[in-house]
Each structure stands twice: as C-alpha cells, then as structure tokens.
Amino acid sequence: MTAPPLANGPLVNLPYVGTVLARFVVFIINSILGFIGWLIPPLNVITNPIASWLASDIIIALLAILLEITLVIAWATVVHLLTFIWIERKVVARMQDRRGPQLSSLRQDFWTGKRNPFIGFLQQIADALKLIQKENITPTAADKWMFHLAPGVLIASTVFILAVFPWSETFVVSDLPVGLLFVFAGFSLAPLAILMASWAQNNKYTLLGGMRAGAMMMSYEIPMVLSFLALVVMAGTLDPILFVRSQEGTNIMVPQRLQGMLGWIPNWYVLSIPGFLALLVFVLSMVAELERVPFDVPEAEEELVSGWLTEYGGMRFGMVYGFKWLRTLLASALVSLLFFGGWSGPVLPQEVWFLIKTYLVFLVFIWVSWSVPRIRIDQILHLGWHRLIPFTVYNIFLAGLWVLAAALQSTVAYGLLGVAVLVFVALFVVPTLRVRGRMPAGLSGEERAGR
Amino acid sequence: MVDLFAADTLGFIVVSAIEVITSVLVVTAKKLVWATFWLGSTLVTIAGLYILFGAQLIAVIQIIVYAGAVVPLMLFGIMLTRTKVMEEEGA
C-alpha cells in the first residue's frame, strides 16, 4: 500500500484544545484565589496550597479530559443532532411533497436580503423550549424511580459511545485499542434501558412495544457484529484510527501491473466483495437497531399508540426521542468509518471528509426509511435469525479468502475466491428469489375469522 | 502503604464501592426487575474494574455479553411470566 499523493490532515487536536482550556480555567481560578489572598493576607494559608494543587499536572489532566468530553458532547448534540433532525424533516417533507418547517428561522432578509437557506432550522429549538415548559407527568401506577431512571440509562449508554468515537485522527477523547468494540457495547446497552422503561410505565402498550424493541434489537445485534467481524478480518484491528488507516491507499485487489491505471481506487471496504455484503447486512441491522421505519414495529403508531415511549411526556420524551437521532448520527458516522474510508480522502481536512460521508449515509437512511412500509415482527425476527446470521457467518469466510487472495495474488487463490462466491450465490441469492413462498405468511382473513 | 490519592486507587475505591452496594441491592430488592437492574449495574462496574486492571478487551466483552445480553434475557423472562407470583401470600 502506498500513501495517497495528497494526504489530508486533521483540523482539530482535541487533547491540545482540552489542555489549553483547562490551563485557562485554572489560571482564572488561581487569579481569583490570589486576589483573595492579597485582599485578606491571613487566608494565604488556605489559598496558596489550593492554588498549587489546582496547578498540578494531574488536576490539569483531569480537567482537560472533562472539558474534552464536554466539547465532544456539545459537538455531537448542538451541532449535528439539531442539523440531523432538521435535514430529516426537510427531506421527508420534500419526499411527501410538502415544505416542512419553514417559519422558525432567523429573520430571512436580515443578513443577505435573500431567502434564508437554513429556513426552519430553529424549529428544533422551539420544540425543545415547548417540551421544557410542559408539565412533567408521572403515571400513578408507574414504578416512579425506574420511570425516571430509564431515560438516563438510555442517554448514558449513547453518550458512552462518544468517549471513544473519533471524528478525525486527533479529534477523539480516548483512543482505545478496542474502540470499535466499545461502540458496539454502547449500542448493546440500549435494550436494557428500553425494557426498563417499558416495564416501569406499567401500561400494556409500552410493555408490548418494549418487548418488540428488545427482541428486535437483541436479534439484530448478532448480524451487525458478525458483519463487522468480516471487516475486522480484513483490517486486522479494532482501533478506529488504525481501521481508517487500513483503508487508505490503493485497493489491495489491484494487481501490480495495473497500479498506474487503477491506482486511484481506494481500499475502502465497500469496494470489496465481502465488505459490500457486510455493508448490506450492517445497514439493515443498524436501521433495526435505530427503530427506523421498515423496522419500527416497537412504536407502530396504529397499534401501540407510541410504543415504549407512550407514557413519557415533556422534556423526558424530548430527550429520549432526540437521543434516537444521536444514535442515528453515530450509526451513520460508524457506517462511513467502517465502509467508506472514514476521513481518508485528498486535500480537504479529515473532519470535512468524515462529515460529508456521514451526512450522505444519513441521507440514505432517510431515503430508505421513508420509502418502504413497515414489516411484521415475525418477519423481522425470521429475517434476522434465519437469513442474516448464516449470511454473515459465510461472509466472514469470504473475507478470509479475500485477504488470502490479495496477499498471494495467485491464480489458485483467485480461483478459490471465485468458487466461494459461486457457492455464496447458490446458498443465499438463489433461495432468496423464492423468498415470498418461504417467509412465514400471516393468517388470511378467513383463517383469522375461523379461530 | 498504598497511596490513597493516586488516580487509579481512587477509581478502584469508588467503582468497587458502587459494585458492592449494587450487588447487595440485587439480593435485597423486592421487585425482580429492580434486582436485574442492579445486577446490570454490578456487571457494568465489574467492567470498570477490568478497565482499571488494564484489560480493556475483557471489559468491553463483559459489557456486551453480560450487561447487553444476559440482563435483557432475564428481564424478558421476568416480564413474560406472571408478576402476581411474587406478591401472593406465602409464595
């Protein structure tokens, strides 16, 4: 692998920014302490040790980490969460031939005298203000403590992911060697919070919705992690930064003699056979994990009022609902990191590349969500357990052969890979052509009446 | 003599205190759902201990397998069975 001719660099060095901010905060506090000591000299006995303790390395480091976490949470929620909700509303409105939110905006002709392109952007803030004003109702029959605790667990498990999630090579709080697995751990904690919330509300609709959500999320985590394993076989690392670095440079399948002509093809995992198949499964499982529309049986409005969120009101609803978009943000960022080379790309800074890819992936999520109907819970579970899991297990085998073929570049290895792909088609693609006859059909109207 | 104010010692004391308290709450909780919730918190704090010991992979696996899969399974079991059993006299 050769480095790309125009390598891009990171824009934000988060540890540096955190340390500078921490030193600044300590400087201000110590100035105040010094002023107090100058005003009342006997107090120097107390203020001087406190000042020297605050200026010690470990306190600066701790404060820097706290500030970094705060910055990353603000970056993810204030900047991107609001933008994501706005984009979803506007795009869905366009798909449904509406205009979407358009009144809450900065004064349109104030800056440019033209129409404001960010029209309706302040709608989310207006909604949040409305939700904060609402009364915080706790149902009488609810388990009060768990009712209040469950949204906290959901939010904590989401913010947990931000601790290791990189936005560029240096825009990351903590660069864990097992960072990607940590992200999946964060996603895997959600069913716990949802089951707690659904039980605590003491309502049959919430319990049904929570059961559906828990069953769906737990069964789709398995194909999600298995499809990710195929990529781990190809990348050989769980560190998100090394993972992106392994996708830089020319595609490993481009033979030596064609380097000059096809050298521009990047080594993104979406451009390999196992990587592309993993992408299909991964996006499908992610949509299920996020409870977006084809998999939104947990909150099917027509059957279950609002699913496991039914009894939540006011800002508590707002937080849980808003954090779904934070999970969507992390999911689309994860897809672009795993499959589309993350921040690798020419010229532009890494953050810019990463955000371009993330937003494009998010547009695909919206596009899929709003153009397909909901599927039944039994079909969802059938798809997850009977189809996606064998598919992804075979895909791991394909990934191993892919790495072997790229390393050997020999005819035998390519032949083996070709045979494996043919077996794959025979095993998984051909039966799918008859999928209508194989999926468990629901009861027809007469059968249901006969029961 | 252990330095009580070293960062990892403080972290160990805090995390293990939470773990001991929640593990006592697992067996004293009146409602089974609460017991599983406390069990989940115990398992997550055990993952915290693994991180303090420098075993990050085991910590993450602990969260995925135990807190992410075993506890929801127990919750399923509890929620799908009759809740009256615990509240009946003499049961």
XYZ file of C-alpha atoms in Angstrom:
542
model
C 0.000 0.000 0.000
C 1.318 3.423 -0.924
C 0.297 6.660 0.731
C -2.068 8.849 -1.317
C -0.299 11.685 -3.124
C -2.253 14.426 -1.371
C -2.661 13.233 2.212
C -5.080 15.223 4.344
C -4.514 16.231 7.935
C -6.757 16.668 10.939
C -8.160 20.098 11.740
C -8.836 19.816 15.484
C -6.347 18.449 18.006
C -8.727 17.698 20.851
C -6.199 16.818 23.613
C -4.345 20.063 22.874
C -7.545 22.131 22.913
C -8.619 20.464 26.162
C -5.301 21.129 27.866
C -5.242 24.765 26.787
C -8.800 25.283 28.032
C -8.013 23.520 31.329
C -4.949 25.719 31.892
C -7.069 28.757 31.127
C -9.755 27.737 33.648
C -7.134 27.021 36.325
C -5.444 30.358 35.566
C -8.707 32.227 36.150
C -9.478 30.374 39.394
C -5.933 30.906 40.655
C -6.106 34.620 39.823
C -9.257 34.871 41.937
C -7.577 32.933 44.752
C -4.514 35.171 44.510
C -6.719 38.238 44.664
C -8.445 36.908 47.801
C -5.034 36.196 49.364
C -3.891 39.706 48.523
C -7.098 41.187 49.988
C -7.062 39.179 53.245
C -3.430 38.070 53.855
C -4.186 35.511 56.627
C -6.184 33.456 54.115
C -2.960 32.766 52.189
C -2.522 29.722 54.414
C -5.573 28.167 52.689
C -5.443 29.689 49.210
C -1.787 29.006 48.394
C -1.969 25.191 48.792
C -5.266 25.106 46.860
C -3.732 27.140 44.054
C -0.645 24.942 43.802
C -2.841 21.794 43.971
C -5.033 23.099 41.134
C -1.974 23.849 39.019
C -0.574 20.325 39.475
C -0.330 18.113 36.415
C -2.930 15.543 37.426
C -5.657 18.136 38.071
C -4.913 19.828 34.753
C -5.113 16.440 33.018
C -8.415 15.528 34.709
C -9.916 18.917 33.927
C -8.700 18.640 30.341
C -10.463 15.279 29.938
C -13.689 16.702 31.390
C -13.511 19.641 29.012
C -12.820 17.348 26.055
C -15.876 15.239 26.920
C -17.984 18.386 27.178
C -16.710 19.635 23.831
C -17.435 16.323 22.103
C -20.950 16.110 23.564
C -21.643 19.692 22.506
C -20.226 18.972 19.043
C -22.412 15.896 18.644
C -25.653 17.298 20.050
C -25.711 21.039 19.490
C -24.065 20.949 16.086
C -25.027 17.659 14.489
C -28.113 16.418 16.343
C -30.050 19.581 15.509
C -28.820 19.516 11.912
C -29.812 15.870 11.555
C -33.348 16.470 12.808
C -33.666 19.480 10.505
C -32.354 17.562 7.485
C -34.685 14.646 8.174
C -37.697 16.930 8.467
C -36.877 18.859 5.311
C -36.019 15.799 3.204
C -39.083 13.868 4.342
C -41.213 16.888 3.605
C -39.771 17.039 0.091
C -40.399 13.324 -0.404
C -44.014 13.829 0.656
C -44.419 16.958 -1.498
C -44.549 19.321 1.474
C -42.231 22.091 2.570
C -41.522 21.059 6.148
C -40.722 23.534 8.935
C -40.302 26.974 7.389
C -41.392 29.674 9.802
C -38.998 29.400 12.749
C -35.848 30.892 11.348
C -33.605 33.866 11.735
C -35.129 36.890 10.028
C -34.911 35.936 6.429
C -33.832 39.187 4.841
C -31.695 40.391 7.718
C -28.254 39.282 6.513
C -28.463 38.875 2.784
C -31.750 40.291 1.667
C -32.435 36.896 0.124
C -34.276 33.797 1.259
C -32.522 32.121 4.184
C -31.231 28.709 3.082
C -31.445 27.425 6.676
C -35.142 28.098 6.735
C -36.887 26.384 9.616
C -33.630 25.444 11.319
C -34.719 26.860 14.672
C -37.790 24.609 14.781
C -35.934 22.024 16.908
C -35.012 24.667 19.483
C -38.603 25.914 19.522
C -39.824 22.337 20.047
C -37.352 21.786 22.864
C -38.471 25.007 24.577
C -42.083 23.883 24.255
C -41.265 20.460 25.731
C -39.324 22.002 28.640
C -42.345 24.123 29.552
C -44.655 21.114 29.713
C -45.647 19.509 32.974
C -43.563 16.501 33.906
C -46.232 13.870 34.422
C -45.517 10.586 36.198
C -48.300 7.997 35.849
C -49.812 6.933 39.188
C -49.290 3.240 38.579
C -45.746 3.637 37.297
C -42.660 2.493 39.168
C -41.562 6.046 39.888
C -37.833 5.601 40.309
C -37.319 3.352 37.329
C -39.583 5.559 35.218
C -37.185 8.435 35.847
C -34.054 6.301 35.656
C -34.624 4.545 32.311
C -34.155 7.598 30.028
C -30.964 8.298 31.950
C -29.640 4.822 31.202
C -30.530 5.242 27.525
C -28.795 8.608 27.307
C -25.768 7.405 29.275
C -25.338 4.391 27.004
C -25.373 6.721 23.991
C -23.000 9.335 25.416
C -20.748 6.437 26.482
C -20.025 5.844 22.767
C -18.843 9.431 22.303
C -15.950 8.740 24.693
C -14.129 6.687 22.066
C -15.733 7.788 18.821
C -13.167 9.552 16.592
C -14.113 12.414 14.275
C -10.577 12.551 12.863
C -7.167 11.228 13.851
C -6.824 13.701 16.718
C -10.454 14.724 17.314
C -11.095 11.923 19.812
C -11.356 11.871 23.602
C -9.805 8.472 24.220
C -8.149 6.352 21.551
C -8.835 2.841 22.884
C -7.252 -0.134 21.085
C -10.680 -1.808 21.270
C -12.609 1.343 20.378
C -14.896 -0.184 17.765
C -15.985 -2.958 20.107
C -16.651 -0.264 22.706
C -19.038 1.415 20.250
C -20.951 -1.847 19.850
C -21.037 -2.217 23.634
C -22.744 1.154 23.790
C -25.322 0.071 21.226
C -25.881 -3.228 23.048
C -26.888 -1.475 26.293
C -29.980 0.083 24.708
C -32.339 -2.952 25.065
C -31.773 -2.905 28.831
C -32.879 0.732 29.065
C -35.831 0.171 26.748
C -37.082 -2.886 28.661
C -36.741 -0.967 31.936
C -38.674 1.993 30.512
C -41.401 -0.213 29.084
C -41.882 -2.091 32.343
C -41.763 0.969 34.595
C -44.598 2.731 32.800
C -46.993 -0.075 33.735
C -49.009 0.127 30.542
C -49.786 -2.729 28.175
C -48.839 -0.763 25.059
C -45.462 0.230 26.450
C -44.776 -3.335 27.590
C -45.655 -4.717 24.154
C -43.555 -2.072 22.451
C -40.648 -2.688 24.790
C -40.834 -6.440 24.217
C -40.810 -5.932 20.457
C -37.947 -3.428 20.680
C -35.900 -5.664 22.957
C -36.437 -8.783 20.854
C -35.640 -6.931 17.649
C -32.557 -5.112 18.897
C -31.073 -8.171 20.554
C -31.554 -10.344 17.489
C -30.175 -7.729 15.097
C -27.087 -7.058 17.187
C -25.791 -10.505 16.221
C -25.723 -9.991 12.414
C -24.450 -6.457 12.989
C -21.442 -7.612 14.981
C -20.861 -10.605 12.699
C -20.823 -8.421 9.573
C -18.386 -6.155 11.392
C -16.194 -9.196 12.118
C -15.726 -9.749 8.376
C -14.213 -6.267 8.217
C -12.025 -6.988 11.222
C -10.639 -9.986 9.347
C -9.659 -7.646 6.510
C -8.406 -4.749 8.663
C -6.781 -6.778 11.443
C -7.532 -4.182 14.122
C -10.276 -2.920 16.443
C -8.785 0.545 16.803
C -10.952 3.012 14.821
C -7.982 5.142 13.778
C -5.924 2.183 12.552
C -9.098 0.875 10.910
C -9.348 4.023 8.817
C -5.622 3.958 8.106
C -6.001 0.425 6.730
C -8.472 1.840 4.188
C -6.068 4.459 2.851
C -4.024 3.886 -0.281
C -4.720 1.764 -3.329
C -7.157 -1.127 -3.215
C -5.318 -4.331 -2.318
C -7.005 -6.223 -5.138
C -5.490 -4.017 -7.882
C -2.673 -6.110 -9.431
C 0.862 -4.726 -9.580
C 0.909 -4.195 -13.343
C -2.308 -2.115 -13.302
C -1.171 0.195 -10.470
C -0.661 3.109 -12.852
C -4.105 2.934 -14.387
C -6.257 1.798 -11.429
C -4.125 3.129 -8.577
C -6.772 5.715 -7.694
C -9.249 3.046 -6.500
C -9.259 3.403 -2.704
C -9.052 0.462 -0.336
C -12.493 1.195 1.125
C -14.118 -1.958 2.346
C -17.284 -1.214 0.422
C -15.256 -1.860 -2.748
C -14.541 -5.480 -1.837
C -16.998 -8.362 -2.219
C -17.168 -9.329 1.491
C -17.172 -5.669 2.504
C -20.082 -4.860 0.223
C -22.117 -7.818 1.504
C -21.266 -6.784 5.067
C -22.456 -3.265 4.255
C -25.880 -4.560 3.210
C -26.306 -6.529 6.434
C -24.814 -3.792 8.586
C -27.086 -1.034 7.291
C -30.124 -3.313 7.601
C -29.254 -4.204 11.199
C -28.477 -0.589 12.010
C -31.889 0.507 10.743
C -33.418 -2.150 13.023
C -31.230 -1.041 15.916
C -32.375 2.558 15.467
C -36.052 1.522 15.148
C -36.372 3.449 11.909
C -39.309 2.909 9.609
C -39.126 -0.527 7.991
C -38.370 -1.854 11.478
C -40.499 0.450 13.575
C -42.864 -2.179 15.000
C -41.811 -1.171 18.563
C -43.638 2.095 18.130
C -46.166 1.256 15.463
C -48.489 4.218 15.902
C -51.580 2.442 14.622
C -51.282 -0.447 17.081
C -49.333 0.704 20.113
C -50.033 4.458 20.457
C -46.342 5.336 20.621
C -44.706 2.085 21.713
C -42.415 2.116 24.711
C -42.419 5.933 24.778
C -46.184 6.222 25.337
C -46.281 7.476 28.923
C -43.316 9.792 28.702
C -44.170 13.458 28.408
C -42.490 16.808 28.355
C -38.748 17.076 28.050
C -38.277 13.460 29.154
C -39.954 12.407 25.911
C -37.938 15.050 24.098
C -34.668 13.675 25.430
C -35.418 10.050 24.604
C -36.724 10.999 21.195
C -33.821 13.340 20.493
C -31.265 10.768 21.530
C -32.601 8.449 18.851
C -31.133 10.941 16.424
C -27.874 10.969 18.312
C -27.769 7.195 17.824
C -28.600 7.770 14.155
C -25.711 10.219 13.925
C -23.344 7.708 15.495
C -24.677 4.944 13.241
C -24.156 6.899 10.033
C -20.722 8.026 11.222
C -19.922 4.389 12.021
C -21.034 3.219 8.565
C -18.874 5.832 6.867
C -15.947 4.953 9.152
C -16.184 1.206 8.613
C -17.052 1.037 4.932
C -16.331 4.350 3.206
C -12.831 5.038 4.413
C -13.748 7.355 7.284
C -11.807 10.586 6.939
C -9.426 9.361 4.245
C -9.540 11.463 1.109
C -7.459 14.031 -0.734
C -6.810 17.691 0.117
C -9.750 18.538 2.412
C -9.272 18.286 6.197
C -10.225 14.966 7.756
C -13.240 16.269 9.654
C -14.732 17.672 6.451
C -14.392 14.374 4.601
C -15.825 12.466 7.519
C -18.828 14.757 7.843
C -19.522 14.712 4.091
C -19.600 10.904 4.151
C -21.638 10.802 7.374
C -24.291 13.140 6.028
C -24.526 11.222 2.740
C -25.020 7.963 4.656
C -27.668 9.667 6.757
C -29.495 10.772 3.600
C -29.564 7.116 2.519
C -31.007 6.171 5.924
C -33.780 8.763 5.478
C -34.407 7.684 1.901
C -34.801 4.026 2.881
C -36.882 4.811 5.958
C -39.472 6.905 4.248
C -39.999 4.907 1.089
C -40.770 1.411 2.412
C -43.677 0.094 4.505
C -43.336 -1.452 7.954
C -42.798 -5.221 8.172
C -44.288 -7.594 10.718
C -42.440 -8.603 13.897
C -42.340 -12.321 12.991
C -40.920 -11.485 9.553
C -38.328 -9.255 11.183
C -37.171 -11.993 13.534
C -37.238 -14.589 10.745
C -35.076 -12.354 8.576
C -32.640 -11.704 11.416
C -32.160 -15.226 12.713
C -32.682 -17.415 9.632
C -31.148 -15.312 6.877
C -28.784 -12.636 8.081
C -26.860 -14.715 10.609
C -25.905 -17.572 8.194
C -25.225 -14.929 5.534
C -22.789 -13.032 7.759
C -21.067 -16.175 9.028
C -20.374 -17.207 5.446
C -19.259 -13.651 4.763
C -16.513 -13.947 7.384
C -15.206 -16.983 5.461
C -15.307 -14.947 2.234
C -13.360 -12.153 3.924
C -10.647 -14.622 4.925
C -10.353 -15.846 1.327
C -10.304 -12.245 0.118
C -7.335 -11.375 2.316
C -5.567 -14.573 1.195
C -6.153 -13.805 -2.494
C -4.918 -10.233 -2.110
C -1.793 -11.394 -0.275
C -0.873 -14.220 -2.672
C -2.126 -12.648 -5.943
C -2.000 -16.180 -7.384
C -4.394 -17.895 -9.762
C -5.217 -20.631 -7.239
C -6.278 -18.103 -4.602
C -8.397 -16.165 -7.077
C -9.965 -19.447 -8.207
C -10.800 -20.380 -4.610
C -12.353 -16.954 -4.079
C -14.401 -17.332 -7.259
C -15.669 -20.764 -6.193
C -16.559 -19.369 -2.758
C -18.514 -16.523 -4.336
C -20.375 -19.006 -6.576
C -21.235 -21.154 -3.549
C -22.402 -17.983 -1.837
C -24.742 -17.165 -4.719
C -26.093 -20.728 -4.743
C -26.622 -20.715 -0.979
C -28.051 -17.288 -0.368
C -29.052 -15.476 -3.548
C -30.913 -18.266 -5.380
C -33.179 -19.200 -2.417
C -33.958 -15.514 -1.920
C -35.536 -15.405 -5.361
C -38.346 -17.536 -3.917
C -38.450 -15.528 -0.693
C -42.181 -14.848 -0.940
C -43.008 -18.527 -0.628
C -40.528 -19.081 2.172
C -41.301 -16.274 4.571
C -43.905 -17.297 7.160
C -47.154 -15.907 5.834
C -49.626 -14.323 8.191
C -53.108 -15.723 8.671
C -55.533 -14.784 5.936
C -58.793 -13.084 6.775
C -60.845 -16.298 6.664
C -58.386 -18.202 8.852
C -58.429 -15.438 11.425
C -62.235 -15.413 11.423
C -62.276 -19.199 11.821
C -60.213 -19.106 15.001
C 1.474 1.795 52.160
C -0.972 2.384 49.335
C -1.250 5.936 48.065
C -4.954 6.612 48.593
C -4.956 9.667 46.368
C -3.452 8.103 43.278
C -5.972 8.260 40.446
C -6.280 4.504 39.942
C -6.624 3.776 43.676
C -9.378 6.380 43.986
C -11.065 4.957 40.912
C -10.814 1.452 42.297
C -12.321 2.514 45.630
C -15.232 4.344 44.008
C -16.013 1.634 41.443
C -15.737 -1.238 43.910
C -17.889 0.617 46.454
C -20.604 1.032 43.829
C -20.209 -2.611 42.911
C -20.565 -3.843 46.498
C -23.599 -1.662 47.139
C -25.389 -2.680 43.937
C -24.604 -6.361 44.453
C -26.184 -6.173 47.915
C -29.191 -4.469 46.354
C -29.511 -7.336 43.847
C -30.405 -9.757 46.635
C -32.411 -7.344 48.775
C -34.578 -5.787 46.042
C -38.299 -6.537 46.464
C -39.092 -6.401 42.752
C -37.335 -8.738 40.359
C -36.989 -6.102 37.645
C -35.128 -3.920 40.115
C -32.921 -6.860 41.025
C -31.970 -7.330 37.372
C -31.332 -3.624 37.020
C -28.954 -3.714 39.989
C -27.371 -6.834 38.532
C -26.804 -4.910 35.299
C -25.140 -2.066 37.193
C -22.970 -4.553 39.085
C -21.829 -6.107 35.819
C -21.041 -2.710 34.285
C -18.981 -1.722 37.336
C -17.112 -5.010 37.065
C -16.265 -3.895 33.519
C -14.985 -0.678 35.096
C -12.715 -2.747 37.359
C -11.382 -4.612 34.317
C -10.535 -1.261 32.710
C -8.646 -0.259 35.866
C -6.717 -3.525 35.631
C -5.795 -2.650 32.036
C -7.872 -5.441 30.468
C -9.889 -3.327 28.042
C -10.991 -6.141 25.745
C -12.419 -8.160 28.641
C -14.170 -5.033 29.927
C -15.880 -4.402 26.603
C -16.805 -8.065 26.188
C -18.185 -8.012 29.745
C -20.486 -5.124 28.820
C -21.593 -6.635 25.501
C -22.232 -10.152 26.808
C -23.449 -9.624 30.361
C -24.975 -6.167 30.557
C -26.082 -6.208 26.916
C -27.409 -9.732 26.544
C -27.790 -11.657 29.808
C -29.634 -8.948 31.747
C -32.185 -8.236 28.971
C -32.760 -12.004 28.676
C -33.519 -12.180 32.390
C -35.806 -9.158 32.015
C -37.614 -10.987 29.194
C -38.037 -13.991 31.413
C -39.428 -11.900 34.244
C -41.739 -9.803 32.099
C -43.205 -12.737 30.195
C -44.130 -14.625 33.375
C -46.944 -13.797 35.761
C -45.978 -10.941 38.101
C -48.554 -11.925 40.736
C -46.435 -14.876 41.883
C -44.108 -12.660 43.896
C -46.893 -10.693 45.516
C -49.066 -13.622 46.660
C -49.130 -14.599 50.296
C -46.802 -17.427 51.220
C -45.283 -17.666 47.763
